[in-house]
mmCIF file of C-alpha atoms in Angstrom:
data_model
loop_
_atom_site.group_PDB
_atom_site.id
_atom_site.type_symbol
_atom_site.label_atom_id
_atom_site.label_comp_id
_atom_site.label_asym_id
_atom_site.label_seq_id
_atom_site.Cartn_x
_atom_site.Cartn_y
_atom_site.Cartn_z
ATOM 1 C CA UNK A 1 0.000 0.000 0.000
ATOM 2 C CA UNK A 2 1.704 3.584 -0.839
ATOM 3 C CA UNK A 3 1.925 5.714 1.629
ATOM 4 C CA UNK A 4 -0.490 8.700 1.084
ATOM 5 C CA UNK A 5 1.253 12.242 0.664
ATOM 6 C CA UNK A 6 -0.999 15.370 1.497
ATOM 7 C CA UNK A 7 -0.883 18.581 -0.325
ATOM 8 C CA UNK A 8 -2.184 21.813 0.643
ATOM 9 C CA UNK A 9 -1.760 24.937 -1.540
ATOM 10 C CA UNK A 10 -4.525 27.612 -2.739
ATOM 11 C CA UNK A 11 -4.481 30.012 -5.982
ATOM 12 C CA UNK A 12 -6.751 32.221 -7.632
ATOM 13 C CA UNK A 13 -6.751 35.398 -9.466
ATOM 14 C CA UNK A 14 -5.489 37.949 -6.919
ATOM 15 C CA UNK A 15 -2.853 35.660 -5.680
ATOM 16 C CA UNK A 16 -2.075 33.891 -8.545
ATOM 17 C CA UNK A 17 -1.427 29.871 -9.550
ATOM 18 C CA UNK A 18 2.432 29.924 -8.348
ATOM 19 C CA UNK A 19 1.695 27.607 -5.741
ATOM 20 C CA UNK A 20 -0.514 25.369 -6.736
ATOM 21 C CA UNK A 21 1.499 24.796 -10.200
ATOM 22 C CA UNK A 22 4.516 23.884 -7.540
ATOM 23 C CA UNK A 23 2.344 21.473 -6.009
ATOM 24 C CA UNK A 24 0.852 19.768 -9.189
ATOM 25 C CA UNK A 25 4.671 19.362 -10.051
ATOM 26 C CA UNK A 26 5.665 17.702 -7.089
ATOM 27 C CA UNK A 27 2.944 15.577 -6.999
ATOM 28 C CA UNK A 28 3.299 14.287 -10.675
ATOM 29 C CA UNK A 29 6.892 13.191 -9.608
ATOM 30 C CA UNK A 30 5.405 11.093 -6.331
ATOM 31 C CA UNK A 31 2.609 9.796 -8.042
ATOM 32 C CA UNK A 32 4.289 6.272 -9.358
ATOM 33 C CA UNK A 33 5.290 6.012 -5.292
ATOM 34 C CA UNK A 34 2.621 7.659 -3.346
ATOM 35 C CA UNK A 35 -1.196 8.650 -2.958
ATOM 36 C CA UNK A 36 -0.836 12.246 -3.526
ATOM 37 C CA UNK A 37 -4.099 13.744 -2.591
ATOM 38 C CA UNK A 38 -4.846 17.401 -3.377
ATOM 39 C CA UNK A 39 -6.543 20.442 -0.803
ATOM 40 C CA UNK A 40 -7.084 23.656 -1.763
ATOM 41 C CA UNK A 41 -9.763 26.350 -0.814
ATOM 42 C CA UNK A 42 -12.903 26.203 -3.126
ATOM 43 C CA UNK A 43 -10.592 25.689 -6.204
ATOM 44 C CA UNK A 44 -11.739 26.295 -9.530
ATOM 45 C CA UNK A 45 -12.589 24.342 -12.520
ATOM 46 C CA UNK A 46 -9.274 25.317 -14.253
ATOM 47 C CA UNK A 47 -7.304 24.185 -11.300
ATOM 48 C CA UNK A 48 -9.422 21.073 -11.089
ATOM 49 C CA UNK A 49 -8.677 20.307 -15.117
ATOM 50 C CA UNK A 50 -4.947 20.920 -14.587
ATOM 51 C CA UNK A 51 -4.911 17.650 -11.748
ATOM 52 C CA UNK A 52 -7.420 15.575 -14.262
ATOM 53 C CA UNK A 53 -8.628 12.406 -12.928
ATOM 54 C CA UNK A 54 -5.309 11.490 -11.932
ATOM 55 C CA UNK A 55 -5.428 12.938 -8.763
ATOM 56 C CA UNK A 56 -7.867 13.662 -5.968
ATOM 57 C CA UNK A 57 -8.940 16.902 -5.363
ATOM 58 C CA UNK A 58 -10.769 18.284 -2.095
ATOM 59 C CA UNK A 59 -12.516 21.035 -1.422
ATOM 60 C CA UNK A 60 -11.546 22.931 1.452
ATOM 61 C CA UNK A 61 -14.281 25.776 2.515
ATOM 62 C CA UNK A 62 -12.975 28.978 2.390
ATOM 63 C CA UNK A 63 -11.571 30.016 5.714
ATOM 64 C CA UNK A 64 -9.248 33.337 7.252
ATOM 65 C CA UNK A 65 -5.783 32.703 6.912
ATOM 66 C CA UNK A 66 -5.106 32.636 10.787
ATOM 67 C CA UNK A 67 -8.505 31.672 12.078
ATOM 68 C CA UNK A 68 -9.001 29.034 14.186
ATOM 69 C CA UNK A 69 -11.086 27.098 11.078
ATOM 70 C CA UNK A 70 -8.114 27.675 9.346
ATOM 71 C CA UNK A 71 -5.419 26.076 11.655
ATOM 72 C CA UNK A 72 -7.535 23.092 12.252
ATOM 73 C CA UNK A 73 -8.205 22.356 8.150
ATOM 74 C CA UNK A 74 -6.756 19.161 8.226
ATOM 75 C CA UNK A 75 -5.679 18.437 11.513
ATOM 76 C CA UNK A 76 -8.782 15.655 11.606
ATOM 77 C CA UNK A 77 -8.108 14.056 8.530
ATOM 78 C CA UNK A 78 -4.288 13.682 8.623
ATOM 79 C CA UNK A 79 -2.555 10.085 10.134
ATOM 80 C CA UNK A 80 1.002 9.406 11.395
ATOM 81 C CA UNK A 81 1.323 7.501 8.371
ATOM 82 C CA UNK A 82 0.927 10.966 6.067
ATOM 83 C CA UNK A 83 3.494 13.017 4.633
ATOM 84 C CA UNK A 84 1.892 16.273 4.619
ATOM 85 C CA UNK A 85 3.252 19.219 1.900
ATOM 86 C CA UNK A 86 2.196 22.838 2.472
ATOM 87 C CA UNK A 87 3.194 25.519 -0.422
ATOM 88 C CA UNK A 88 1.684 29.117 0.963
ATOM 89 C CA UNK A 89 2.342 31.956 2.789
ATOM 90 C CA UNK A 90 -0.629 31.536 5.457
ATOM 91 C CA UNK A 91 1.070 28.402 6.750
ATOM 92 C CA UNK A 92 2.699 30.123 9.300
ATOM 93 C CA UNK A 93 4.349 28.289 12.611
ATOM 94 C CA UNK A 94 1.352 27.804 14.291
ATOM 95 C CA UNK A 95 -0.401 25.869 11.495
ATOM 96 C CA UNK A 96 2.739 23.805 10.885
ATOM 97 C CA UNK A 97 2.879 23.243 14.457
ATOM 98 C CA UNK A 98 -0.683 21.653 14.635
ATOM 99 C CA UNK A 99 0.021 19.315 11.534
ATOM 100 C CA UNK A 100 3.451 18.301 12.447
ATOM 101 C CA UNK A 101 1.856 16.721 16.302
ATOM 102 C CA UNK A 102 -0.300 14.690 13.692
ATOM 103 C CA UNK A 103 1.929 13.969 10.353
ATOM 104 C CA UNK A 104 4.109 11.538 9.587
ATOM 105 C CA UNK A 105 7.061 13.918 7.840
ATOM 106 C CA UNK A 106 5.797 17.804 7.457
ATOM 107 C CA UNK A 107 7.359 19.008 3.873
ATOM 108 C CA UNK A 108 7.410 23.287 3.403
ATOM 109 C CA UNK A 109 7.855 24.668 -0.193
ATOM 110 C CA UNK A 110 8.617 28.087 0.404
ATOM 111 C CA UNK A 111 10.174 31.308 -1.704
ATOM 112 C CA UNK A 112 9.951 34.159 0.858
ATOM 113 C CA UNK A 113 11.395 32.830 4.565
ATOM 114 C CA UNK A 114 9.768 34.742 6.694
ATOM 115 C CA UNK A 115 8.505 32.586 9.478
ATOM 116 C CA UNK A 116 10.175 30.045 12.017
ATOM 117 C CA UNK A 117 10.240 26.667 9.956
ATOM 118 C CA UNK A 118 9.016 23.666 12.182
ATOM 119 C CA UNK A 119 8.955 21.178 8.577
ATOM 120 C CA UNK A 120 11.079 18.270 8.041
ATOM 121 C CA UNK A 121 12.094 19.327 4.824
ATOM 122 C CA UNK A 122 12.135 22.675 3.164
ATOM 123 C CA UNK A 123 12.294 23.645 -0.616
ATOM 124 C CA UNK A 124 13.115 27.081 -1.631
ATOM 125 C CA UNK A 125 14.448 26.671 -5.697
ATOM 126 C CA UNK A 126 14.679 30.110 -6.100
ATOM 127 C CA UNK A 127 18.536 30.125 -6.166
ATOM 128 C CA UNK A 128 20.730 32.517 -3.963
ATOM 129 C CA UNK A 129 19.585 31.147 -0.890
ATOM 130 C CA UNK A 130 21.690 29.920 2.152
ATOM 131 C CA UNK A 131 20.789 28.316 5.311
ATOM 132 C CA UNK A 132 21.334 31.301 6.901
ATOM 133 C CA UNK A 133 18.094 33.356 5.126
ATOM 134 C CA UNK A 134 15.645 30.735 7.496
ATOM 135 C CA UNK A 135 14.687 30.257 10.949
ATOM 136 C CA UNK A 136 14.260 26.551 11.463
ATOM 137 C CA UNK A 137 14.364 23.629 13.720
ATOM 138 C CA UNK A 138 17.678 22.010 14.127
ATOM 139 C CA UNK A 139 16.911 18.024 12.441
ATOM 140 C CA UNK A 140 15.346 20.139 9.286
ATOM 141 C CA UNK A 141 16.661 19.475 5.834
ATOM 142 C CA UNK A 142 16.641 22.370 3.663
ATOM 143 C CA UNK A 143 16.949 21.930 0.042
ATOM 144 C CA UNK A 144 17.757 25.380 -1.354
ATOM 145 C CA UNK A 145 18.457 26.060 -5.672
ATOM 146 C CA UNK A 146 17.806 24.922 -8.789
ATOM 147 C CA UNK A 147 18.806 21.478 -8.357
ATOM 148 C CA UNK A 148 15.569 21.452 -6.848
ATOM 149 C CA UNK A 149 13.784 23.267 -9.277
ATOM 150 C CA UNK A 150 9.670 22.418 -9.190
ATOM 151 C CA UNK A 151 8.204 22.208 -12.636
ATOM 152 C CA UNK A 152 6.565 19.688 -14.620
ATOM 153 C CA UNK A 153 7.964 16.578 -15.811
ATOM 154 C CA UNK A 154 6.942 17.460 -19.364
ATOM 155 C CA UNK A 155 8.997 20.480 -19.315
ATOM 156 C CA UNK A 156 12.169 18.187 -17.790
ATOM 157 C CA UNK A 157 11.942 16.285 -20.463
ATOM 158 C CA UNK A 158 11.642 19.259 -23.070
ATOM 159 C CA UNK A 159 15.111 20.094 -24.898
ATOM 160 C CA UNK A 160 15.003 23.075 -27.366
ATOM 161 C CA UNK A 161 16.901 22.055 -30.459
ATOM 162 C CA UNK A 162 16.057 24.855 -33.285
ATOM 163 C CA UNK A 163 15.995 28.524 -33.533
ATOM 164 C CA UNK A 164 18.396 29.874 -31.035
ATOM 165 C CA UNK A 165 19.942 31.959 -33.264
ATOM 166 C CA UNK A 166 16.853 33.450 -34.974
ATOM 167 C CA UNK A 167 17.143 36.849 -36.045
ATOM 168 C CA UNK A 168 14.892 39.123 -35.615
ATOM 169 C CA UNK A 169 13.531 36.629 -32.779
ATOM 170 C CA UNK A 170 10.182 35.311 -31.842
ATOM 171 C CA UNK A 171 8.779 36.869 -28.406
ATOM 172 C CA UNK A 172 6.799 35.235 -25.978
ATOM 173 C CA UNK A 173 5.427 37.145 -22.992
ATOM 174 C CA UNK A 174 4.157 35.422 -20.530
ATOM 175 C CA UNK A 175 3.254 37.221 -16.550
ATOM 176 C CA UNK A 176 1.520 34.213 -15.023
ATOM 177 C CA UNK A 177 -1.527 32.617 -15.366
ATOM 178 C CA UNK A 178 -3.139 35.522 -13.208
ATOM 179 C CA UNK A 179 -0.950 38.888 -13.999
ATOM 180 C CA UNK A 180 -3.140 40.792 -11.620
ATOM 181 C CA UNK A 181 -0.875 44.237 -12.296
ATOM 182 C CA UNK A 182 -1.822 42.997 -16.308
ATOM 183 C CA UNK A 183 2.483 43.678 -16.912
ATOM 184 C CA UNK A 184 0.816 41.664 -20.056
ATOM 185 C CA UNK A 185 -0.810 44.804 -21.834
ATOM 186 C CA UNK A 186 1.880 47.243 -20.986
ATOM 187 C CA UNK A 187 4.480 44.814 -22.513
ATOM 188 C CA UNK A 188 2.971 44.493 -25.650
ATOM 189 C CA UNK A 189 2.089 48.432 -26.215
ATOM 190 C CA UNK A 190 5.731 48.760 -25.442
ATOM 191 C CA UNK A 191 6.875 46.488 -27.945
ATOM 192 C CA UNK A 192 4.568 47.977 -30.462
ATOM 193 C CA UNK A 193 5.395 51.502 -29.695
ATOM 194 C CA UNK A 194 9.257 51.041 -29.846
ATOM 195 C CA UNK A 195 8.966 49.372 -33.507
ATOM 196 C CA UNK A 196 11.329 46.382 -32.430
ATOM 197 C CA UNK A 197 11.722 44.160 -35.183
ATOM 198 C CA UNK A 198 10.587 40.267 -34.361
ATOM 199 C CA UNK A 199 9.675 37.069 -35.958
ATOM 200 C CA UNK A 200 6.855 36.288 -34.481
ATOM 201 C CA UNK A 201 4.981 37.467 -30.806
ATOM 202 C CA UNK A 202 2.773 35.215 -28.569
ATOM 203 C CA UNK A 203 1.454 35.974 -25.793
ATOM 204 C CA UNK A 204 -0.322 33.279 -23.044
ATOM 205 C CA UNK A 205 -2.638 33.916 -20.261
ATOM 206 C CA UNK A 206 -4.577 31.440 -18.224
ATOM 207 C CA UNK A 207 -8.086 31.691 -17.169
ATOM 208 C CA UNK A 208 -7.858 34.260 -13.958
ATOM 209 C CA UNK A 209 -6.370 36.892 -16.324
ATOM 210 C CA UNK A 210 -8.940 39.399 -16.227
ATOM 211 C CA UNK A 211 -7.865 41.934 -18.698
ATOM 212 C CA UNK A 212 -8.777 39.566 -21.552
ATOM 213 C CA UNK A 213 -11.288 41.820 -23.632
ATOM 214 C CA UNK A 214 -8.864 45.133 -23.025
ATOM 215 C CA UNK A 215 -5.564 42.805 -24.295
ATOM 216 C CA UNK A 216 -7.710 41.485 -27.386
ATOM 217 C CA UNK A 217 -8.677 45.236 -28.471
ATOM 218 C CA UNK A 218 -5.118 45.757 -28.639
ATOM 219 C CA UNK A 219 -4.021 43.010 -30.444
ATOM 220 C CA UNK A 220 -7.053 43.284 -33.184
ATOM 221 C CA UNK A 221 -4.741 46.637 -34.578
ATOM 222 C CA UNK A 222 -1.461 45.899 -33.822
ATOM 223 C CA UNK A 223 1.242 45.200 -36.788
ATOM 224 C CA UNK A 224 2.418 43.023 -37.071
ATOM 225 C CA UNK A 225 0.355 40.283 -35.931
ATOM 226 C CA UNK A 226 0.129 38.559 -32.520
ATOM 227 C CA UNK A 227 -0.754 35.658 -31.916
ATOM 228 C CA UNK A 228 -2.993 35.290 -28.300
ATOM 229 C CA UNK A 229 -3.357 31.807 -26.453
ATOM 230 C CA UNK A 230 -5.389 31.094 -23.397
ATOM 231 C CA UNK A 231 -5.498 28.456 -21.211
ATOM 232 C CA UNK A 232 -2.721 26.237 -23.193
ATOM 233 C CA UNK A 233 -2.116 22.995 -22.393
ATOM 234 C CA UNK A 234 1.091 22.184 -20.863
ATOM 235 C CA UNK A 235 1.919 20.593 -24.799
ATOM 236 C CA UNK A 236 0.717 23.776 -26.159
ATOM 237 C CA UNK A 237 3.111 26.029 -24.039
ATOM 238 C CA UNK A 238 5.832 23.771 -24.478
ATOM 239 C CA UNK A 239 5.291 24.134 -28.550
ATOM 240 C CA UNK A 240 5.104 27.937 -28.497
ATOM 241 C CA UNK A 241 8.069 28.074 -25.972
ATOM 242 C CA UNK A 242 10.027 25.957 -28.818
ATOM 243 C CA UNK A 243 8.835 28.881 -31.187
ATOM 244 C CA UNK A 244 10.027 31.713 -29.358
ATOM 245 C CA UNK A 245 13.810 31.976 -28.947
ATOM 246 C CA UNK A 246 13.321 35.291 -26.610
ATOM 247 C CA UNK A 247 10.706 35.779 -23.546
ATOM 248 C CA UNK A 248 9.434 38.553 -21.596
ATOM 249 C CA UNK A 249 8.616 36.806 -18.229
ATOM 250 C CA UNK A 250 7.696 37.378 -14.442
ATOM 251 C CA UNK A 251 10.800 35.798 -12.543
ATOM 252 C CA UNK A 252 7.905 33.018 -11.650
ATOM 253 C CA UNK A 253 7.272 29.528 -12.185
ATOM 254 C CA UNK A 254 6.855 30.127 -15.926
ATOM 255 C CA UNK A 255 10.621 31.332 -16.104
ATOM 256 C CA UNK A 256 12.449 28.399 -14.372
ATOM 257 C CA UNK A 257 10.386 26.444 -17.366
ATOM 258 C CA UNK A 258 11.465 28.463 -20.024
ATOM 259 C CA UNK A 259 15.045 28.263 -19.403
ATOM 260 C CA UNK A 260 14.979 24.515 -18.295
ATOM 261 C CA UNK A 261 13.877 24.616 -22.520
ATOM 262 C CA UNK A 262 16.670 27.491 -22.949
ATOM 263 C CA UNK A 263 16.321 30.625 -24.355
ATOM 264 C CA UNK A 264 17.012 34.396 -23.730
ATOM 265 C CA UNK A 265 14.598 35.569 -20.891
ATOM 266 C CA UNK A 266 13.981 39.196 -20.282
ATOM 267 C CA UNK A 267 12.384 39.548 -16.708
ATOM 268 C CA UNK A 268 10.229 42.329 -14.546
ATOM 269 C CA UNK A 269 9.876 41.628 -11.328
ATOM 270 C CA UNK A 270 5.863 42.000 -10.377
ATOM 271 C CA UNK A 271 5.566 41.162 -6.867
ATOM 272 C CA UNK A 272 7.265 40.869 -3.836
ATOM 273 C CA UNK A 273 7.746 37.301 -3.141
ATOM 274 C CA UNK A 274 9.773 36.973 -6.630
ATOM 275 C CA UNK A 275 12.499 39.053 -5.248
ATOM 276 C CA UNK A 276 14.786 36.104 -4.621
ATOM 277 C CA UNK A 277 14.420 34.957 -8.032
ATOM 278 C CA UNK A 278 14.721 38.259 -9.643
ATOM 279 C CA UNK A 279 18.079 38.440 -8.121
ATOM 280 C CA UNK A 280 19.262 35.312 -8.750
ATOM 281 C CA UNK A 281 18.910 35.027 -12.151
ATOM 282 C CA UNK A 282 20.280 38.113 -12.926
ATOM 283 C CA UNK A 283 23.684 37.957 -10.828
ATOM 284 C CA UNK A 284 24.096 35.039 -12.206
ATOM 285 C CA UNK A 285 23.199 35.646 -15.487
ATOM 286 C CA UNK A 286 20.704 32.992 -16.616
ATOM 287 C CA UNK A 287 18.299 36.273 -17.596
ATOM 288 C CA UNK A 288 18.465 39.436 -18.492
ATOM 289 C CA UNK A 289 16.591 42.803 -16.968
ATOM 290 C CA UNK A 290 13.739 43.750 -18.911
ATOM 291 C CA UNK A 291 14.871 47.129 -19.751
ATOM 292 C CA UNK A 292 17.873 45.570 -21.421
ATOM 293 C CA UNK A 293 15.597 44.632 -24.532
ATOM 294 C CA UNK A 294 16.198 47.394 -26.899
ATOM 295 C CA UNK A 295 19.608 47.438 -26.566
ATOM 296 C CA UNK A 296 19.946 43.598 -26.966
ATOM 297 C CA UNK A 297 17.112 43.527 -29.600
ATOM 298 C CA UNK A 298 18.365 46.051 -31.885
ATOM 299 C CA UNK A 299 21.591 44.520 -32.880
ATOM 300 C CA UNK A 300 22.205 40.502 -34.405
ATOM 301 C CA UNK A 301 25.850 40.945 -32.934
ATOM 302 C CA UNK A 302 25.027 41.876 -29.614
ATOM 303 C CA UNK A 303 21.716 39.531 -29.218
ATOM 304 C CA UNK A 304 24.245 36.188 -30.524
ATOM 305 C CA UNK A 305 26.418 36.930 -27.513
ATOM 306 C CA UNK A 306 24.105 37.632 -25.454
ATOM 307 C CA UNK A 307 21.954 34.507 -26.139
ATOM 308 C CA UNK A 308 25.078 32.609 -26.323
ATOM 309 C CA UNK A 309 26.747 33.275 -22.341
ATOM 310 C CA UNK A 310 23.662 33.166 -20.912
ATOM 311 C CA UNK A 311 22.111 29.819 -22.262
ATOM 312 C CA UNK A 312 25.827 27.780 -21.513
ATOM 313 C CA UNK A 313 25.043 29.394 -17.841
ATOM 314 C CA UNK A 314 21.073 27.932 -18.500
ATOM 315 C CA UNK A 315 23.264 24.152 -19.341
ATOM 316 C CA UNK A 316 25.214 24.336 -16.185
ATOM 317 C CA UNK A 317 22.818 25.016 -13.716
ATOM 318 C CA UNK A 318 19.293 23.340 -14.912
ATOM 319 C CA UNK A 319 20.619 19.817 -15.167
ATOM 320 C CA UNK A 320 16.669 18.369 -15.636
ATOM 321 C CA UNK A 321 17.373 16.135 -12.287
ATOM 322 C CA UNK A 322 15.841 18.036 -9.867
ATOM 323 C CA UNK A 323 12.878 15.345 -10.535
ATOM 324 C CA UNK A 324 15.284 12.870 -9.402
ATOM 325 C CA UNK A 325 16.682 14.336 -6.519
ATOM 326 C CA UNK A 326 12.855 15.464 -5.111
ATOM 327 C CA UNK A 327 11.378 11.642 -5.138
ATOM 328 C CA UNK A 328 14.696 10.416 -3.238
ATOM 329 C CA UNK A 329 14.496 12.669 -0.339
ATOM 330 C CA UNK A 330 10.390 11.731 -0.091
ATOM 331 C CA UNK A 331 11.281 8.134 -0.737
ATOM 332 C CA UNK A 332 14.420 8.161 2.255
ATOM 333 C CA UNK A 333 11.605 10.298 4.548
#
């Protein structure tokens, strides 16, 4: 019998899909071990279509983060025999501390360390992080980076082999499935106001954008065309990733899968939690700021280097095995 694994996350369109993406990723790589079994707060039918019928889904009624309802969520229907995964910023101490008196192993996925850390096992792949950044308990593992990056396997398994050197490029811009501050709109009026020169542009939103009919009067006049997708498949992003050999992206989850393909990401930081990441990739130059794009987009010389340091950095630190080294540490719990 496989041991059942727990997984609590919520997203919407004000907070976004970060978290439960990070979730569905984790659990696609336990799933040949474990029962992963999915909780989130009155989720929607896009978030119930991206677990399928693979998974199990449960409703949890919406309660105030810090509420007594809210503490006590799952303390009832968790075992000693569960591993129990939290990815959120309302799981402070005092709800791990209620779940970890019942659970078998308590897992935290976390990008913003900013409470004491009572998990087993905390995951922060946002890069640039040390030991040092948490408060935690002293028998905690923390596994900190992009070796532990958490994306989906199809991504993993998704090498791009064409068009790196296309010039003028093909642009995707991507700001989450939610964008809430719509960075979506403003991006593409920029690009059409500064006449760049590109391929082709794509742009992908996900059902809790809710800018939609605004972003479609736009695109009805611009030249030259763009091409609008909403809520893609993970095949379908994949394909127009391949397509695009340059991306405008939130430092988000959607980043850490777009150079895991490779290519030359320009990013704008929209929120506070993707400070880390913002950082990270840009001192270590696996992406570029997104002010740099005229300069870089105006001249074949200077985009070729450009695109050429900073995807060798891409092979050297997204490896593809941070599958691999997530389902040993659950498997050794």
């Amino acid at each position: 019998m496989k041991r059942r694994v727990i997984l609590r996350a919520d997203g919407n369109s004000k907070i976004g899909l970060g978290h439960v993406h990070r979730i569905y990723a984790l659990a696609q790589i336990l799933e040949p071990h474990f029962d992963c079994i999915i909780n989130i707060q009155e989720p929607s039918s896009s978030i119930y279509n991206l677990f399928g019928t693979k998974f199990i889904v449960h409703s949890l009624p919406n309660s105030i983060y810090g509420s007594e309802a809210f503490y006590n969520e799952l303390v009832n229907e968790v075992t000693d025999t569960d591993i129990v995964v939290l990815d959120g910023y309302g799981f402070n101490t005092e709800y791990q501390r209620r779940l970890k008196a019942r659970a078998y192993k308590l897992v935290s996925i976390d990008d913003i360390h900013q409470t004491h850390f009572l998990s087993d096992v905390i995951i922060n792949h946002s890069g640039g992080i040390t030991d040092s950044d948490y408060d935690y308990e002293p028998d905690s593992v923390l596994l900190l980076g992009p070796a532990y990056t958490l994306i989906k396997k199809e991504f993993l398994h998704s090498v791009r082999k064409e068009n790196l050197n296309q010039f003028p490029p093909s642009i995707l811009i991507n700001f989450g499935g939610a964008d809430p501050q719509n960075k979506t709109l403003t991006t593409l009026e920029s690009l059409l106001n500064n006449f760049l020169d590109f391929g082709h542009l794509h742009i992908i939103v996900g059902s809790a954008y809710l800018y939609l009919k605004e972003l479609q009067q736009v695109i009805k006049s611009a030249v030259p065309a763009v091409f609008l997708h909403t809520d893609c498949t993970t095949e379908e992003v994949i394909s127009i990733m391949h397509q695009c050999n340059v991306a405008i992206l939130a430092p988000s989850t959607i980043l850490f899968e777009y150079v895991t393909i490779r290519g030359l990401a320009f990013i704008e930081q929209t929120a506070d939690n993707q400070k880390d990441v913002y950082d990270y990739f840009i001192s270590s130059q696996l992406a570029l700021p997104v002010s740099y794009l005229n300069e870089i987009l105006t001249s074949e010389k200077v985009y070729m280097a450009k695109a050429s340091k900073l995807i060798a950095n891409q092979n050297k630190v997204f490896d593809r095995k941070s599958g691999d080294r997530l389902l040993k540490i659950f498997l050794n719990l």
